[in-house]
Coordinates of C-alpha atoms in Angstrom, one line a residue:
X23 CA -1.2 -22.1 29.6
X24 CA -3.7 -19.6 30.8
X25 CA -6.8 -20.9 32.4
X26 CA -10.2 -19.2 32.1
X27 CA -11.9 -20.9 35.0
X28 CA -13.6 -19.5 38.0
X29 CA -15.3 -20.7 41.1
X30 CA -18.5 -22.6 40.1
X31 CA -21.9 -21.7 41.3
X32 CA -22.1 -25.0 43.1
X33 CA -19.4 -23.7 45.4
X34 CA -21.8 -21.0 46.4
X35 CA -24.6 -23.5 46.9
X36 CA -22.4 -25.5 49.3
X37 CA -21.5 -22.3 51.0
X38 CA -25.2 -21.7 51.6
X39 CA -25.4 -25.0 53.3
X40 CA -22.5 -24.4 55.5
X41 CA -23.6 -20.9 56.4
X42 CA -27.1 -22.1 57.2
X43 CA -25.9 -25.0 59.4
X44 CA -23.5 -22.8 61.3
X45 CA -26.1 -20.0 61.7
X46 CA -28.7 -22.4 63.0
X47 CA -26.3 -24.0 65.4
X48 CA -25.2 -20.6 66.7
X49 CA -28.6 -19.1 67.0
X50 CA -30.0 -22.1 68.8
X51 CA -26.9 -22.5 70.9
X52 CA -27.0 -18.9 72.1
X53 CA -30.7 -19.0 72.8
X54 CA -30.4 -22.1 74.9
X55 CA -27.5 -20.9 77.1
X56 CA -29.6 -19.0 79.7
X57 CA -28.2 -18.8 83.2
X58 CA -29.2 -21.6 85.5
X59 CA -31.2 -20.6 88.7
X60 CA -28.9 -19.7 91.6
X61 CA -28.5 -22.6 93.9
X62 CA -30.3 -22.3 97.2
X63 CA -29.2 -23.8 100.5
X64 CA -30.6 -27.3 100.6
X65 CA -33.6 -27.4 102.9
X66 CA -35.2 -30.4 104.3
X67 CA -37.2 -31.9 101.5
X68 CA -40.0 -34.4 101.7
X69 CA -39.0 -37.9 101.1
X70 CA -41.1 -38.2 97.9
X71 CA -39.4 -35.1 96.3
X72 CA -36.0 -36.5 97.0
X73 CA -36.9 -39.8 95.3
X74 CA -38.2 -38.0 92.3
X75 CA -35.0 -35.9 92.0
X76 CA -33.0 -39.1 91.8
X77 CA -34.9 -40.3 88.6
X78 CA -33.0 -39.6 85.3
X79 CA -34.7 -36.9 83.2
X80 CA -34.9 -37.8 79.5
X81 CA -33.0 -35.3 77.4
X82 CA -35.0 -33.5 74.8
X83 CA -33.8 -33.9 71.1
X84 CA -33.3 -30.2 70.3
X85 CA -33.0 -28.2 67.1
X86 CA -29.2 -28.0 67.8
X87 CA -29.0 -31.7 68.1
X88 CA -30.9 -32.2 64.8
X89 CA -28.8 -29.8 62.9
X90 CA -25.6 -31.2 64.3
X91 CA -26.5 -34.7 63.3
X92 CA -27.7 -33.5 59.9
X93 CA -24.4 -31.8 59.3
X94 CA -22.6 -35.0 60.2
X95 CA -24.7 -37.1 57.8
X96 CA -24.0 -34.6 55.0
X97 CA -20.3 -34.5 55.6
X98 CA -19.9 -38.2 56.0
X99 CA -22.4 -39.7 53.6
X100 CA -23.4 -37.0 51.1
X101 CA -26.7 -35.2 50.2
X102 CA -28.9 -38.2 49.7
X103 CA -28.1 -39.7 53.1
X104 CA -28.5 -36.2 54.7
X105 CA -32.0 -35.8 53.1
X106 CA -33.0 -39.3 54.3
X107 CA -31.9 -38.5 57.8
X108 CA -33.8 -35.1 57.6
X109 CA -37.1 -36.8 56.7
X110 CA -36.8 -39.6 59.3
X111 CA -35.4 -37.6 62.2
X112 CA -36.7 -34.1 62.1
X113 CA -38.9 -33.5 65.2
X114 CA -42.5 -32.8 64.3
X115 CA -42.5 -29.4 66.0
X116 CA -39.6 -28.3 63.6
X117 CA -41.1 -29.4 60.3
X118 CA -42.3 -25.9 59.6
X119 CA -39.1 -24.2 60.6
X120 CA -38.1 -21.7 57.9
X121 CA -34.3 -22.0 58.3
X122 CA -34.5 -25.8 58.3
X123 CA -36.7 -25.9 55.2
X124 CA -34.2 -23.6 53.5
X125 CA -31.4 -26.0 54.7
X126 CA -33.3 -28.9 53.1
X127 CA -33.7 -27.0 49.8
X128 CA -30.0 -26.3 49.7
X129 CA -29.1 -29.9 50.3
X130 CA -31.5 -30.9 47.5
X131 CA -29.6 -28.5 45.2
X132 CA -26.3 -30.0 46.2
X133 CA -27.7 -33.5 45.4
X134 CA -29.2 -32.3 42.0
X135 CA -32.8 -32.8 43.2
X136 CA -33.8 -29.6 41.5
X137 CA -37.6 -30.1 41.3
X138 CA -37.8 -30.7 45.0
X139 CA -35.5 -27.8 45.7
X140 CA -37.5 -25.5 43.5
X141 CA -40.7 -26.4 45.2
X142 CA -39.2 -25.7 48.6
X143 CA -37.8 -22.3 47.4
X144 CA -41.2 -21.3 46.0
X145 CA -42.8 -22.1 49.4
X146 CA -40.2 -20.2 51.2
X147 CA -40.6 -17.2 48.9
X148 CA -44.3 -17.0 49.6
X149 CA -43.5 -16.7 53.3
X150 CA -40.7 -14.2 52.8
X151 CA -40.3 -12.8 49.2
X152 CA -37.3 -10.7 50.1
X153 CA -35.1 -13.4 51.7
X154 CA -31.7 -13.0 50.1
X155 CA -30.6 -16.6 50.7
X156 CA -33.7 -18.0 49.1
X157 CA -33.3 -15.7 46.1
X158 CA -29.7 -16.8 45.8
X159 CA -30.6 -20.5 46.0
X160 CA -33.3 -20.0 43.4
X161 CA -30.6 -18.4 41.1
X162 CA -28.4 -21.5 41.6
X163 CA -31.3 -23.8 40.6
X164 CA -31.9 -21.7 37.5
X165 CA -28.3 -21.9 36.5
X166 CA -28.1 -25.6 37.0
X167 CA -31.2 -25.9 34.7
X168 CA -29.4 -23.8 32.1
X169 CA -31.9 -21.0 32.5
X170 CA -29.5 -18.1 32.4
X171 CA -32.3 -15.5 32.0
X172 CA -33.9 -16.6 35.2
X173 CA -30.6 -16.8 37.0
X174 CA -29.6 -13.2 35.9
X175 CA -33.0 -11.9 36.9
X176 CA -32.5 -13.4 40.4
X177 CA -29.1 -12.0 40.7
X178 CA -30.3 -8.5 39.7
X179 CA -33.0 -8.9 42.3
X180 CA -30.3 -9.6 44.9
X181 CA -28.4 -6.5 43.8
X182 CA -31.5 -4.3 43.9
X183 CA -31.7 -5.1 47.6
X184 CA -28.0 -5.2 48.2
X185 CA -25.6 -3.7 45.6
X186 CA -22.6 -5.3 47.3
X187 CA -24.1 -8.8 47.6
X188 CA -21.0 -11.1 47.3
X189 CA -23.1 -13.9 45.8
X190 CA -24.6 -11.8 43.1
X191 CA -21.5 -9.8 42.3
X192 CA -19.3 -12.9 42.0
X193 CA -21.8 -14.7 39.7
X194 CA -22.3 -11.7 37.4
X195 CA -18.6 -11.1 37.4
X196 CA -18.0 -14.7 36.4
X197 CA -20.5 -14.3 33.5
X198 CA -18.5 -11.4 32.1
X199 CA -15.2 -13.1 32.8
X200 CA -16.2 -16.1 30.8
X201 CA -17.0 -13.7 27.9
X202 CA -13.5 -12.3 28.3
X203 CA -14.9 -8.9 29.4
X204 CA -12.3 -8.7 32.1
X205 CA -12.6 -5.0 32.9
X206 CA -16.3 -5.1 33.7
X207 CA -16.0 -8.5 35.4
X208 CA -13.4 -7.0 37.7
X209 CA -15.8 -4.2 38.8
X210 CA -18.2 -6.9 40.1
X211 CA -15.5 -8.7 42.0
X212 CA -14.4 -5.4 43.6
X213 CA -17.9 -4.8 44.8
X214 CA -18.1 -8.3 46.3
X215 CA -14.8 -7.7 48.1
X216 CA -16.0 -4.3 49.5
X217 CA -18.6 -6.3 51.5
X218 CA -16.5 -9.4 52.1
X219 CA -12.8 -8.8 51.7
X220 CA -12.0 -12.4 52.3
X221 CA -14.4 -13.9 49.8
X222 CA -12.3 -16.5 48.0
X223 CA -14.3 -16.5 44.8
X224 CA -14.1 -12.8 44.5
X225 CA -10.4 -12.7 45.2
X226 CA -9.8 -15.4 42.6
X227 CA -12.0 -13.7 40.0
X228 CA -10.3 -10.3 40.6
X229 CA -6.9 -11.9 40.4
X230 CA -7.7 -13.6 37.1
X231 CA -9.0 -10.4 35.6
X232 CA -5.8 -8.6 36.5
X233 CA -3.8 -11.5 35.1
X234 CA -5.6 -11.5 31.7
X235 CA -5.4 -7.7 31.6
X236 CA -1.6 -8.3 31.9
X237 CA -1.4 -6.3 35.2
X238 CA 1.0 -8.8 36.7
X239 CA 1.9 -6.8 39.8
X240 CA -1.7 -6.2 40.8
X241 CA -2.6 -9.9 40.1
X242 CA 0.3 -11.1 42.2
X243 CA -0.9 -9.0 45.2
X244 CA -4.5 -10.4 44.9
X245 CA -3.3 -14.0 44.7
X246 CA -1.1 -13.5 47.7
X247 CA -4.1 -12.2 49.6
X248 CA -6.1 -15.2 48.5
X249 CA -3.4 -17.5 49.9
X250 CA -3.3 -15.4 53.1
X251 CA -7.1 -16.0 53.5
X252 CA -6.8 -19.7 52.6
X253 CA -3.3 -21.2 52.6
X254 CA -4.9 -24.3 51.0
X255 CA -6.2 -22.5 47.9
X256 CA -4.3 -24.2 45.0
X257 CA -5.5 -21.6 42.5
X258 CA -3.6 -18.9 44.3
X259 CA -0.3 -20.8 44.0
X260 CA -1.0 -21.8 40.4
X261 CA -1.6 -18.3 39.3
X262 CA 1.5 -17.0 41.1
X263 CA 3.3 -19.7 39.1
X264 CA 1.8 -18.6 35.8
X265 CA 2.8 -15.0 36.5
X266 CA 6.4 -15.9 37.4
X267 CA 6.6 -18.1 34.3
X268 CA 5.4 -15.3 32.1
X269 CA 8.3 -13.2 33.4
X270 CA 10.8 -16.0 32.9
X271 CA 11.2 -16.7 36.6
X272 CA 11.1 -20.4 36.2
X273 CA 12.3 -21.4 39.6
X274 CA 9.7 -19.2 41.3
X275 CA 7.1 -20.6 39.0
X276 CA 8.1 -24.2 39.8
X277 CA 8.1 -23.6 43.5
X278 CA 4.6 -22.2 43.5
X279 CA 3.3 -25.0 41.3
X280 CA 4.9 -27.5 43.6
X281 CA 3.1 -26.0 46.6
X282 CA -0.2 -26.4 44.7
X283 CA 0.8 -29.9 43.7
X284 CA 1.7 -30.9 47.3
X285 CA -1.8 -29.8 48.3
X286 CA -3.5 -31.5 45.4
X287 CA -1.3 -34.3 44.0
X288 CA -4.2 -35.7 41.9
X289 CA -5.0 -32.3 40.3
X290 CA -4.5 -32.3 36.5
X291 CA -3.5 -28.7 36.2
X292 CA -1.1 -28.8 39.1
X293 CA 0.8 -31.6 37.4
X294 CA 0.7 -30.0 34.0
X295 CA 2.0 -26.6 35.3
X296 CA 4.7 -28.1 37.5
X297 CA 5.9 -30.3 34.6
X298 CA 6.1 -27.4 32.2
X299 CA 8.2 -25.3 34.6
X300 CA 10.4 -28.2 35.4
X301 CA 11.0 -28.7 31.8
X302 CA 12.2 -25.1 31.4
X303 CA 14.5 -25.7 34.3
X304 CA 16.0 -28.7 32.6
X305 CA 14.6 -31.2 35.1
X306 CA 13.3 -33.4 32.3
X307 CA 12.6 -36.5 34.4
X308 CA 10.4 -34.5 36.7
X309 CA 8.5 -33.1 33.7
X310 CA 7.9 -36.5 32.2
X311 CA 6.8 -37.8 35.6
X312 CA 4.4 -34.9 36.2
X313 CA 2.8 -35.3 32.7
X314 CA 2.6 -39.0 33.1
X315 CA 0.7 -38.5 36.3
X316 CA -1.6 -36.0 34.5
X317 CA -2.3 -38.6 31.9
X318 CA -3.3 -41.1 34.6
X319 CA -5.7 -38.5 36.1
X320 CA -7.4 -37.6 32.8
X321 CA -6.4 -40.3 30.2
X322 CA -9.0 -39.1 27.7
X323 CA -7.7 -35.5 27.5
X324 CA -5.0 -34.8 24.9
X325 CA -2.9 -32.0 26.3
X326 CA -0.6 -34.0 28.6
X327 CA 0.2 -36.4 25.7
X328 CA 1.2 -33.4 23.6
X329 CA 3.6 -32.0 26.2
X330 CA 5.1 -35.4 26.9
X331 CA 5.5 -36.2 23.2
X332 CA 7.3 -32.9 22.6
X333 CA 9.9 -33.6 25.3
X334 CA 10.3 -37.3 24.3
X335 CA 10.9 -36.0 20.7
X336 CA 13.6 -33.6 21.9
X337 CA 15.2 -36.5 23.8
X338 CA 15.2 -38.5 20.5
X339 CA 12.9 -41.1 22.0
X340 CA 11.1 -41.2 18.7
X341 CA 9.1 -44.4 19.2
X342 CA 7.6 -43.2 22.5
X343 CA 7.0 -39.8 21.0
X344 CA 5.1 -41.2 18.1
X345 CA 2.8 -43.2 20.4
X346 CA 2.0 -40.1 22.3
X347 CA 1.3 -38.0 19.2
X348 CA -1.0 -40.8 18.0
X349 CA -2.9 -40.5 21.2
X350 CA -3.2 -36.8 20.7
X351 CA -4.8 -37.1 17.3
X352 CA -7.0 -40.0 18.5
X353 CA -8.3 -37.8 21.3
X354 CA -8.3 -34.5 19.4
X355 CA -8.4 -35.2 15.6
X356 CA -8.5 -31.4 14.9
X357 CA -5.1 -30.9 16.4
X358 CA -3.3 -31.2 13.0
X359 CA 0.1 -30.0 14.3
X360 CA 0.4 -33.4 15.9
X361 CA -0.1 -35.0 12.5
X362 CA 2.8 -32.9 11.3
X363 CA 5.0 -34.2 14.1
X364 CA 3.9 -37.8 13.4
X365 CA 4.9 -37.3 9.8
X366 CA 8.3 -35.9 10.6
X367 CA 9.1 -38.7 13.1
X368 CA 7.7 -41.4 10.8
X369 CA 10.1 -40.1 8.0
X370 CA 13.0 -40.5 10.4
X371 CA 11.9 -44.1 11.2
X372 CA 11.4 -44.9 7.5
X373 CA 7.7 -45.5 8.0
X374 CA 6.7 -44.1 4.7
X375 CA 3.0 -45.1 4.9
X376 CA 2.5 -43.6 8.4
X377 CA 4.3 -40.4 7.2
X378 CA 2.2 -40.1 4.1
X379 CA -1.1 -40.6 6.0
X380 CA -0.1 -38.1 8.6
X381 CA 0.9 -35.4 6.0
X382 CA -2.4 -36.2 4.2
X383 CA -4.3 -35.2 7.4
X384 CA -2.2 -32.0 7.5
X385 CA -3.0 -31.3 3.9
X386 CA -6.8 -31.8 4.5
X387 CA -6.7 -29.1 7.1
X388 CA -4.3 -26.7 5.4
X389 CA -4.4 -26.7 1.6
X390 CA -2.1 -23.6 1.3
X391 CA 1.1 -25.2 2.7
X392 CA 2.9 -26.8 -0.2
X393 CA 5.1 -28.7 2.1
X394 CA 2.4 -31.3 2.6
X395 CA 1.7 -32.3 -1.0
X396 CA 5.5 -32.3 -1.6
X397 CA 5.9 -34.7 1.3
X398 CA 2.9 -36.9 0.3
X399 CA 4.3 -37.2 -3.2
X400 CA 7.8 -38.1 -1.8
X401 CA 6.3 -40.7 0.5
X402 CA 4.4 -42.3 -2.4
X403 CA 7.7 -42.6 -4.3
X404 CA 9.4 -44.1 -1.3
X405 CA 6.6 -46.7 -1.1
X406 CA 7.3 -47.6 -4.7
X407 CA 3.9 -46.2 -5.7
X408 CA 4.9 -44.0 -8.5
X409 CA 1.5 -44.0 -10.2
X410 CA -0.1 -42.8 -6.9
X411 CA 2.6 -40.1 -6.6
X412 CA 1.8 -38.8 -10.0
X413 CA -2.0 -39.0 -9.7
X414 CA -1.9 -37.1 -6.3
X415 CA 0.5 -34.4 -7.4
X416 CA -1.4 -33.9 -10.6
X417 CA -4.6 -33.2 -8.7
X418 CA -2.9 -30.7 -6.6
X419 CA -1.1 -29.0 -9.5
X420 CA -4.4 -28.3 -11.2
X421 CA -5.4 -26.0 -8.3
X422 CA -2.1 -24.1 -8.0
X423 CA -0.8 -20.9 -9.5
X424 CA 1.3 -22.0 -12.4
X425 CA 3.6 -19.0 -12.0
X426 CA 4.5 -19.8 -8.4
X427 CA 7.7 -21.5 -7.4
X428 CA 5.7 -23.9 -5.3
X429 CA 4.0 -25.1 -8.5
X430 CA 7.3 -25.4 -10.2
X431 CA 8.7 -27.5 -7.4
X432 CA 5.8 -29.9 -7.2
X433 CA 5.9 -30.2 -11.0
X434 CA 9.5 -31.3 -10.8
X435 CA 8.5 -33.9 -8.3
X436 CA 5.7 -35.0 -10.6
X437 CA 7.8 -35.1 -13.7
X438 CA 11.0 -36.4 -12.0
X439 CA 12.8 -33.8 -14.1
X440 CA 13.1 -30.0 -14.8
X441 CA 14.8 -28.9 -11.6
X442 CA 17.6 -26.9 -13.0
X443 CA 15.8 -23.6 -13.6
X444 CA 14.7 -23.7 -9.9
X445 CA 18.2 -23.1 -8.6
X446 CA 18.4 -19.5 -9.6
X447 CA 14.7 -18.8 -8.7
X448 CA 15.3 -20.0 -5.2
X449 CA 18.5 -18.1 -4.9
X450 CA 16.6 -14.8 -5.7
X451 CA 13.9 -15.3 -3.1
X452 CA 13.6 -12.7 -0.4
X453 CA 11.7 -14.7 2.2
X454 CA 14.3 -16.7 4.0
X455 CA 11.9 -19.3 5.4
X456 CA 10.4 -20.0 2.0
X457 CA 13.9 -20.0 0.4
X458 CA 15.1 -22.5 3.0
X459 CA 12.1 -24.8 2.4
X460 CA 12.6 -24.7 -1.4
X461 CA 16.3 -25.5 -1.0
X462 CA 15.3 -28.5 1.2
X463 CA 12.9 -29.9 -1.4
X464 CA 15.5 -29.4 -4.2
X465 CA 17.9 -31.4 -2.0
X466 CA 15.2 -34.0 -1.3
X467 CA 14.6 -34.3 -5.1
X468 CA 18.3 -35.1 -5.7
X469 CA 18.3 -37.4 -2.7
X470 CA 15.3 -39.3 -3.9
X471 CA 16.7 -40.0 -7.3
X472 CA 20.3 -40.8 -6.3
X473 CA 22.2 -37.5 -6.9
X474 CA 23.9 -37.5 -3.5
X475 CA 26.2 -34.6 -4.1
X476 CA 23.4 -32.3 -5.2
X477 CA 21.4 -33.4 -2.2
X478 CA 24.2 -32.6 0.2
X479 CA 24.8 -29.2 -1.4
X480 CA 21.2 -28.1 -0.9
X481 CA 20.8 -29.6 2.5
X482 CA 24.0 -27.7 3.5
X483 CA 22.4 -24.5 2.3
X484 CA 19.4 -25.1 4.5
X485 CA 21.6 -25.8 7.5
X486 CA 23.7 -22.7 6.9
X487 CA 20.7 -20.5 7.3
X488 CA 20.6 -21.4 11.0
X489 CA 16.9 -20.4 11.0
X490 CA 14.8 -23.4 12.0
X491 CA 11.4 -21.7 11.5
X492 CA 10.2 -24.6 9.2
X493 CA 10.1 -28.3 9.9
X494 CA 12.2 -29.1 6.9
X495 CA 15.2 -27.6 8.6
X496 CA 15.2 -30.5 11.1
X497 CA 14.9 -33.1 8.3
X498 CA 17.9 -31.5 6.5
X499 CA 19.8 -31.5 9.8
X500 CA 19.2 -35.2 10.2
X501 CA 20.3 -35.9 6.6
X502 CA 23.6 -33.9 7.0
X503 CA 24.3 -35.8 10.2
X504 CA 23.5 -39.1 8.5
X505 CA 20.3 -39.6 10.5
X506 CA 17.7 -39.3 7.8
X507 CA 15.1 -41.8 6.8
X508 CA 16.3 -42.0 3.2
X509 CA 17.9 -44.7 1.2

């Protein structure tokens, strides 16, 4: 399961805030650390001066104090609370401070107060049109508004002043990455890393490019570097897991995914990946548990249901598997392969109506696969709806090539007769998958109308092919093992 995600531009915005807070604290801290006057031997002082010295001096609320308290409000209560604190507590003498106004604009962006942020950026740009941080923040605002042209213009403005700007190179690299232009995207990430070798967004982006370019060794080194820079970066572990999995190193893949999962137990992808690797290791309970957790995290996303359904199906827990497949098609009606699985399992459970409705959905999405109309016709017969079986199959037959063996097979189902010429035609087929499918339907025809020996003969032919590249193989296998959903 390859992921095409990258660090969001909001991460860059939040980085602006952190950088600004730290820079303000440091700059003010250093400027206020002058040496105290050297102590002088205490001389006899007048009584009045001694009394004044004893009075407590009220401490001035400094720029450092304000920024420190603002940072605390932001971290503990979020952007809105931080902005409220800013407006109430900023000393009047600091209201025109350039860095603090920029800091306020950045907090506005993080709180999605874009109009206010834009107005502040415009005011700051008038004072210093070349300020790189302000240009970058303006680009963030443009992106959040969906104004890609403005955002790109701002990024190019940054690059014109600084070709190795990490912010601009990461963002433009991400644009190309999302368009799957991995080679050019990588070039931007490399430029960002030339300036800032520990930039996590650039490392992640470069690693992803190497991964999708199938340069696994190079990708592995980048993700190891990312983890070295930040041992808590779950993406690094997840991609090391994906690389190992692609090379059939399931234990290594699982170990890396588990490291990510330990760091972020409520992360959807961590649970999905670890579950998949555990499944390949045969640790089925762990896989089910991981996918169940993923479902609890994102109950309205279909993928975890699909994975869990497949494993439950393999374990022959058919009722549970059907429930999961039904959730898949509820959440993603276009995923017609789930309908096929529902149809197969419903046949096993003798739920002819559910099977027919599922195969009907398959047929709506794939008119060329004759398996679906054959199964739909069969289900109608099993529901004792012979007229519906004939009406449906007749409509399909009108649109088929009369010389094809698929037409002949469906005609046999429609007419309930005429199967004998098919035996030789099927035997002469060169495509083994198609031949196996046709043998199955010939067996199903005999099964449906009580010719048990004929059914067994052709089911056995299907099984002897030992080539389960078509879903009918499984149905034949069930029938031979006396597990089918037939009379």
